[in-house]
Coordinates of C-alpha atoms and ligand atoms in Angstrom, one line a residue:
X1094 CA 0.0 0.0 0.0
X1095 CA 1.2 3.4 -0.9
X1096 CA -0.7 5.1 1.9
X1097 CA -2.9 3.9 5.0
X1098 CA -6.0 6.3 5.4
X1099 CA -8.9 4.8 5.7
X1100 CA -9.7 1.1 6.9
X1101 CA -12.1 1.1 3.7
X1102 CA -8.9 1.7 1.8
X1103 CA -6.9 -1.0 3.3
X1104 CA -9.4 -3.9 3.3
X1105 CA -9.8 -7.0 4.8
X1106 CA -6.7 -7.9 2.9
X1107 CA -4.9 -5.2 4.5
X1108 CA -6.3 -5.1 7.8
X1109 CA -4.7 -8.9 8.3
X1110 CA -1.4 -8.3 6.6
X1111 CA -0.8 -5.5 9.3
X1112 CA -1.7 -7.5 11.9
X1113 CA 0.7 -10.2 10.8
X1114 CA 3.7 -7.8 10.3
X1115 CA 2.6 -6.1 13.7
X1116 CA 3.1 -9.6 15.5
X1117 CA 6.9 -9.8 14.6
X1118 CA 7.1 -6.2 15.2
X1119 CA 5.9 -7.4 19.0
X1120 CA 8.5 -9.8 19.1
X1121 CA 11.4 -7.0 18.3
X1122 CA 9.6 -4.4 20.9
X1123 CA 9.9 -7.4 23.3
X1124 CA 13.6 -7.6 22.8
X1125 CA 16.4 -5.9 25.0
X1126 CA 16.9 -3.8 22.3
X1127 CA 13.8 -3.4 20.2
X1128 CA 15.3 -1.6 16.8
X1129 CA 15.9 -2.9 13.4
X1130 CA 17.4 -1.4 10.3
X1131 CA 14.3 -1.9 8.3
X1132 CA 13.5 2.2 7.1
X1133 CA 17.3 3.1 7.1
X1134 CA 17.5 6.5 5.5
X1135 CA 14.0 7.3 5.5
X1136 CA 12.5 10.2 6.8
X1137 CA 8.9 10.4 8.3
X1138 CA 7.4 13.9 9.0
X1139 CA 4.4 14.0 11.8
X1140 CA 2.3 16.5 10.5
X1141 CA -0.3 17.4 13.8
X1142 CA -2.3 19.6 13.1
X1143 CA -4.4 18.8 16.5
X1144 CA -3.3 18.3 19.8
X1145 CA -2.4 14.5 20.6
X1146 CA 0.0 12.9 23.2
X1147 CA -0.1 8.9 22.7
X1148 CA -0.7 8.8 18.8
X1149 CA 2.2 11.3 18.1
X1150 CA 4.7 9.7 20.3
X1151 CA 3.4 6.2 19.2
X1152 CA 4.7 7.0 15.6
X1153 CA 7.8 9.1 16.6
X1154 CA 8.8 5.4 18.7
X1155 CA 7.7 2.8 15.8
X1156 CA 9.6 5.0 12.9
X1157 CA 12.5 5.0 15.2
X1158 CA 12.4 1.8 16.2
X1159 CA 12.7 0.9 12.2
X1160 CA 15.8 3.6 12.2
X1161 CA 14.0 6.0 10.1
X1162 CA 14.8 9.6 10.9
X1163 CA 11.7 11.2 11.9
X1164 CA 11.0 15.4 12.3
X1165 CA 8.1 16.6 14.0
X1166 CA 5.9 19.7 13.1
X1167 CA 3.8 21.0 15.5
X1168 CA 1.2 23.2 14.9
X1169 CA -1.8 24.6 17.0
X1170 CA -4.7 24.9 15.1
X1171 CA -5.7 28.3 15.3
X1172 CA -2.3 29.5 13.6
X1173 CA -3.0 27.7 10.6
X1174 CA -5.4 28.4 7.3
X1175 CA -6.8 25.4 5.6
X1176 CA -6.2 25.4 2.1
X1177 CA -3.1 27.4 1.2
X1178 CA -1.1 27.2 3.9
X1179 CA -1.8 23.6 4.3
X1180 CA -0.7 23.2 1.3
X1181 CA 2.6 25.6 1.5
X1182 CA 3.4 23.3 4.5
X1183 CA 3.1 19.8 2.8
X1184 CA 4.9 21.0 -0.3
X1185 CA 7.9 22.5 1.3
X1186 CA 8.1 19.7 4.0
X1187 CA 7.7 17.1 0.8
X1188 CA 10.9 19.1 -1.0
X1189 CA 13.0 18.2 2.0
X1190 CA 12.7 14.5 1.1
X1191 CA 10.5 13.0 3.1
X1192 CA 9.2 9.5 2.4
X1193 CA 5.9 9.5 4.7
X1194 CA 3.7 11.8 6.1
X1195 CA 2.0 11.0 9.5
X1196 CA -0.7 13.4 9.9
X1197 CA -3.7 14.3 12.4
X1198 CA -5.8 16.8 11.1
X1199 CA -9.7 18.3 12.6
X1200 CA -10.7 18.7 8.8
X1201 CA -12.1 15.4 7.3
X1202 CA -10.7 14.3 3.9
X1203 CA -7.0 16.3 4.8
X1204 CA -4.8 12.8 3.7
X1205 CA -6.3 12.6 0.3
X1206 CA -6.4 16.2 -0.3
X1207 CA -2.3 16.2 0.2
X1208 CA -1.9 13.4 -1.8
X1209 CA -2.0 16.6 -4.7
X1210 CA 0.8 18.0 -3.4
X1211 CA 3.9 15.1 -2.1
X1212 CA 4.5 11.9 -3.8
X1213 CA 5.6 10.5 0.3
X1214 CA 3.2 8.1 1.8
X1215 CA 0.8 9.4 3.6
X1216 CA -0.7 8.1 6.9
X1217 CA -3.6 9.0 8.7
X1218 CA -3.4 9.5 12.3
X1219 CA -7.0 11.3 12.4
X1220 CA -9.3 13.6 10.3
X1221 CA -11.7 15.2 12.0
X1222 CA -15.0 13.0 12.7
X1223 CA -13.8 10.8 9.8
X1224 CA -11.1 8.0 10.1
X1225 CA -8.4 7.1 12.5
X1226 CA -7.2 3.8 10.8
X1227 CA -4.0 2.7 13.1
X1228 CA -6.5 3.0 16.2
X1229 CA -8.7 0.4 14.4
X1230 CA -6.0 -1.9 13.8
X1231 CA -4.1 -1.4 17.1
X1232 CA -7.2 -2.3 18.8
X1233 CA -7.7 -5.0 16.1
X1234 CA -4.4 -6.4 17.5
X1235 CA -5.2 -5.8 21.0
X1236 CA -8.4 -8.1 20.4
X1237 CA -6.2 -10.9 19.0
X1238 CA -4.0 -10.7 21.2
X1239 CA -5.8 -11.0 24.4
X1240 CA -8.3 -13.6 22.8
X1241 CA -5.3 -15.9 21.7
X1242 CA -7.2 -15.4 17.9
X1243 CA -4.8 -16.0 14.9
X1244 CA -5.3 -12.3 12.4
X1245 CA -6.8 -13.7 9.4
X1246 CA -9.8 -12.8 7.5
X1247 CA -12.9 -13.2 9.7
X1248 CA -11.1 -13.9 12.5
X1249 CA -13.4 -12.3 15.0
X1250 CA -16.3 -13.8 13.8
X1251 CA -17.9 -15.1 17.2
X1252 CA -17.9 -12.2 19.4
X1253 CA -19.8 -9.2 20.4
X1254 CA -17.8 -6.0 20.5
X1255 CA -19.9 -3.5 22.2
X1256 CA -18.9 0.4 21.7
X1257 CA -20.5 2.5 24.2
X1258 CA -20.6 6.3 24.0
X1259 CA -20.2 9.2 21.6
X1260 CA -20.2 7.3 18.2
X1261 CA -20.9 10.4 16.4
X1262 CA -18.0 12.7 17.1
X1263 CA -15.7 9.2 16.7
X1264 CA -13.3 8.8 14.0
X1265 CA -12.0 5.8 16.7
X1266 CA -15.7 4.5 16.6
X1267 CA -15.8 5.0 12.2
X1268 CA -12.5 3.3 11.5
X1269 CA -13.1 0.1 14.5
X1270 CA -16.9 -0.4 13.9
X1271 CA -15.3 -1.1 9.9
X1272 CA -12.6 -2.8 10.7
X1273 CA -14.0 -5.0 13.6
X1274 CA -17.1 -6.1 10.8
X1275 CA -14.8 -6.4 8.5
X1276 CA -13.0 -9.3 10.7
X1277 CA -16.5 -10.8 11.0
X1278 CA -17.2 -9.4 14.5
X1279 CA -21.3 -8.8 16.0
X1280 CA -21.0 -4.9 16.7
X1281 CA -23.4 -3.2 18.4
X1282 CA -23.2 0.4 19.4
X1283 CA -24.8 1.8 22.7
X1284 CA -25.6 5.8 23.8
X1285 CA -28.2 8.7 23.5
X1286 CA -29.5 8.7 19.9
X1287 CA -28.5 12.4 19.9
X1288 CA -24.7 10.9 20.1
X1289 CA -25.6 8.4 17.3
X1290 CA -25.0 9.0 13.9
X1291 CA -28.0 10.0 12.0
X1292 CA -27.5 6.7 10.0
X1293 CA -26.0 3.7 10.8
X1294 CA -27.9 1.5 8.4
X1295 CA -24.9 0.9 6.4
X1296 CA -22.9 -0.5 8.6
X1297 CA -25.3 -3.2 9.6
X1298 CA -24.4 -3.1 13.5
X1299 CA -27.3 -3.1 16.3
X1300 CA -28.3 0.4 18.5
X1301 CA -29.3 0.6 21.4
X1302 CA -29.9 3.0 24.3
X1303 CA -29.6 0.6 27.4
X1304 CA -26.3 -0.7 28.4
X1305 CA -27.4 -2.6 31.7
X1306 CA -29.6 -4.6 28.5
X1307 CA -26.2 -5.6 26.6
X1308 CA -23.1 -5.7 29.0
X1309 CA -23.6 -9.3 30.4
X1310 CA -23.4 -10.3 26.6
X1311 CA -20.5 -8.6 25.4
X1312 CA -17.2 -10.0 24.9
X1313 CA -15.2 -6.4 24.3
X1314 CA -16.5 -3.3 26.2
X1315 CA -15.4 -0.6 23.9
X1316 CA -15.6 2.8 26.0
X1317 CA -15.7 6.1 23.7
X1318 CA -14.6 9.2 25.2
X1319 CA -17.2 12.2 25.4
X1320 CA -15.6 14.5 22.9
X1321 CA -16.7 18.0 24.5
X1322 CA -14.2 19.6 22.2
X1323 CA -16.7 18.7 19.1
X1324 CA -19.9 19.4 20.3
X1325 CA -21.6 22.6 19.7
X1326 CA -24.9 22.0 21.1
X1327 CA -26.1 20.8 24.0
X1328 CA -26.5 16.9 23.0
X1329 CA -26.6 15.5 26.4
X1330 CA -28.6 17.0 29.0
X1331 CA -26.2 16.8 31.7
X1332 CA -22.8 14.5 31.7
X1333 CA -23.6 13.3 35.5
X1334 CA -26.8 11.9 33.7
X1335 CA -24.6 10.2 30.9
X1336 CA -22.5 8.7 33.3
X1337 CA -25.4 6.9 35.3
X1338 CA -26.7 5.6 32.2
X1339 CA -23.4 5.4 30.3
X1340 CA -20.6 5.1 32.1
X1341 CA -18.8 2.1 33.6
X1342 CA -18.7 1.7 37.4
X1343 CA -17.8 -1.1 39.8
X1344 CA -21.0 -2.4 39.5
X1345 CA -21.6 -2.7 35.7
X1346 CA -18.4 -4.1 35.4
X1347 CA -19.4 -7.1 37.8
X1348 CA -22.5 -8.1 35.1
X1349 CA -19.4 -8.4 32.5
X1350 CA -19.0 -11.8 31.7
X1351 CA -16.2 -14.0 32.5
X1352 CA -13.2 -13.5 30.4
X1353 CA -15.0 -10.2 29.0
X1354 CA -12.2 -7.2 28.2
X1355 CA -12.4 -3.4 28.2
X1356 CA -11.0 -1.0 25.5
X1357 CA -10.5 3.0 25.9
X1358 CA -8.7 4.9 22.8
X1359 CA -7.6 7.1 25.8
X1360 CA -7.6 10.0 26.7
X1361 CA -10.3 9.1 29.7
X1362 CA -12.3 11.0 31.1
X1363 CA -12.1 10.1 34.7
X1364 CA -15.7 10.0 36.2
X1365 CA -17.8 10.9 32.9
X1366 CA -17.6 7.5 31.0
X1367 CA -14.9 5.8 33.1
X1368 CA -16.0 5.7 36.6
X1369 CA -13.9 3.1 37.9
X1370 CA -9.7 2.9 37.3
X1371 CA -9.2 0.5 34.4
X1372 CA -6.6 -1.4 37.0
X1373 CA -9.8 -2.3 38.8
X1374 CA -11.5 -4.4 36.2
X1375 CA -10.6 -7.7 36.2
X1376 CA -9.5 -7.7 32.3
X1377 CA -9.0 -3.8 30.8
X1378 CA -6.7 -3.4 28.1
X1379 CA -6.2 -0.2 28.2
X1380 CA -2.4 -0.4 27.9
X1381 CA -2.0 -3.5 25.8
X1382 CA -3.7 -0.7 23.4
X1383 CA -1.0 1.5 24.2
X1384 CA 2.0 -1.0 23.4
X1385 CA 0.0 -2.3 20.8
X1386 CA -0.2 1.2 19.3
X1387 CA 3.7 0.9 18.3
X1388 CA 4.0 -2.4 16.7
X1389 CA 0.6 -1.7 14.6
X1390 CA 2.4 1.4 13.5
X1391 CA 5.8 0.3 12.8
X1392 CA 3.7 -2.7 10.9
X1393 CA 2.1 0.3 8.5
X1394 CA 5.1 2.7 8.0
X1395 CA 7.1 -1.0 7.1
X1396 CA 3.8 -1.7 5.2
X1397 CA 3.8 1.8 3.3
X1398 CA 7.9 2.4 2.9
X1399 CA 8.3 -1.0 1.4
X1400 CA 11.9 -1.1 3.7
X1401 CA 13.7 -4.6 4.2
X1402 CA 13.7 -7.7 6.2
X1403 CA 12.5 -7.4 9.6
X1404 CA 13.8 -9.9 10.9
X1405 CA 17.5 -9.1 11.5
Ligands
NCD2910 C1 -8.5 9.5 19.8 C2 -8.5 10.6 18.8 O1 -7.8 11.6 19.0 O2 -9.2 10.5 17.9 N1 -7.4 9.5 20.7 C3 -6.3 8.8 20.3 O3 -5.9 8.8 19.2 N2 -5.8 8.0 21.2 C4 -9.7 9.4 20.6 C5 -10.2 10.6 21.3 O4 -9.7 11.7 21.2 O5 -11.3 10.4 22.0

């Protein structure tokens, strides 16, 4: 693949050949010293255009763990007009040779628009409300990995991944309700309809507004985090309301079936959706996300850069 941007892009094809490269990249993050020359030479640019802590420093480790130089450029959104500038950035970034582009962006549609202006790869670490691919197929790999599941095509076929929360604002919830059908997996999406998208129908996955109805079925809890910074009308009365009917406490989390997991992108909100500390659950895998996070992206900038064996 020349660039990962979308999971619709990738496919199911796609989808399990990065979770098969991501499982040797495990097994170098797991040694004493987890580097290999695979992107020698190669320079990858993270382009963030929005604020992020985990997904920027999550690509800055997997380039560098593949001994790719990597340069960073920071920008806070106010200081920067769409359009021209945007594109007066990628071209004079692109002229310094620069073989991918990791890039986080609030506009939707941002990676393809640059593809007009830089013949690098181009990855997409989040556009707007739209896609957030590597969070789909880190917490693809999570899934596998905690489930002892083998990545092939329908390979979660069998369980019930519930997502509970602010579908509507999620590019996390986009890119994993596609991926995790697209692996065969029974998704069903819980919250307010007025956090819902208007229509779901194409994505064949079940709504529903009670949670206390679903959680003793679900194999994956999937909490979303209220995204307050993309709401501009009131579209839950009150967030101590959401949190009695949405949010996870000690309680709901003792109806969770045995051997049940639960998955946050992060950040958490602390008392709106998560009202209990993930190391109190008896399965969370909150930071198997996290260190799945960096072999899932060294699997996709190895995946886009085309660079050498692995395995030395
Ligand atoms: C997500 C994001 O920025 O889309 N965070 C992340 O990448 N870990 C989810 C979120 O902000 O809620």
């Amino acid at each position: 693949m020349k660039h990962v941007r979308s999971i619709d892009e990738l496919g199911v094809d796609g989808i399990v050949r990065v979770l098969k490269v991501a499982e040797h990249m495990a097994e170098v993050n797991r040694r004493p010293v987890p580097k290999v020359p695979a992107l020698v030479g190669k320079t990858v640019v993270s382009l963030f255009f929005e604020d992020s802590t985990r997904t920027r420093i999550s690509f800055e480790t997997a380039a560098r763990r593949l001994s790719a130089d990597t340069m960073t450029f920071s920008v806070s959104t106010s200081s920067v007009n769409k359009g021209e500038s945007l594109r007066d950035t990628v071209e004079t970034v692109s002229a310094m040779g620069v073989a991918a582009f990791v890039v986080r962006h609030k506009s939707s549609g941002v990676p393809w628009q640059m593809e007009n202006w830089t013949d690098a790869s181009i990855v997409n670490a989040g556009d707007g409300w739209h896609q957030h691919p590597t969070q789909a197929l880190l917490d693809c790999h999570s899934i596998t990995g905690a489930f002892g599941i083998e990545p092939a095509p329908q390979c979660l076929r069998g369980l019930a991944i519930t997502i509970v929360g602010d579908v509507r604002h999620s590019r996390v919830a986009r890119s994993d309700i596609e991926a995790f059908t697209a692996l065969g997996a029974t998704v069903r999406l819980v919250g307010p309809r007025t956090l819902m998208p208007p229509d779901a129908s194409p994505w064949g996955v079940e709504i529903t507004d009670d949670l206390d109805s679903v959680i003793g079925d679900s194999d994956v809890l999937y909490m979303l985090r209220m995204q307050r910074e993309r709401m501009n009308e009131a579209l839950v009365p009150h967030l101590g309301e959401y949190s009695t009917r949405f949010g996870l406490d000690a309680v709901r989390a003792a109806r969770m079936k045995d051997g049940a997991v639960v998955m946050h992108p992060g950040p958490m909100n602390r008392g709106v959706e998560m009202m209990i500390d993930p190391s109190e659950l008896p399965r969370s895998l909150v930071t198997n996300q996290v260190a799945s996070g960096v072999s899932v992206r060294m699997a996709v900038l190895f995946d886009v850069l085309g660079g050498q064996e692995v395995a030395s």
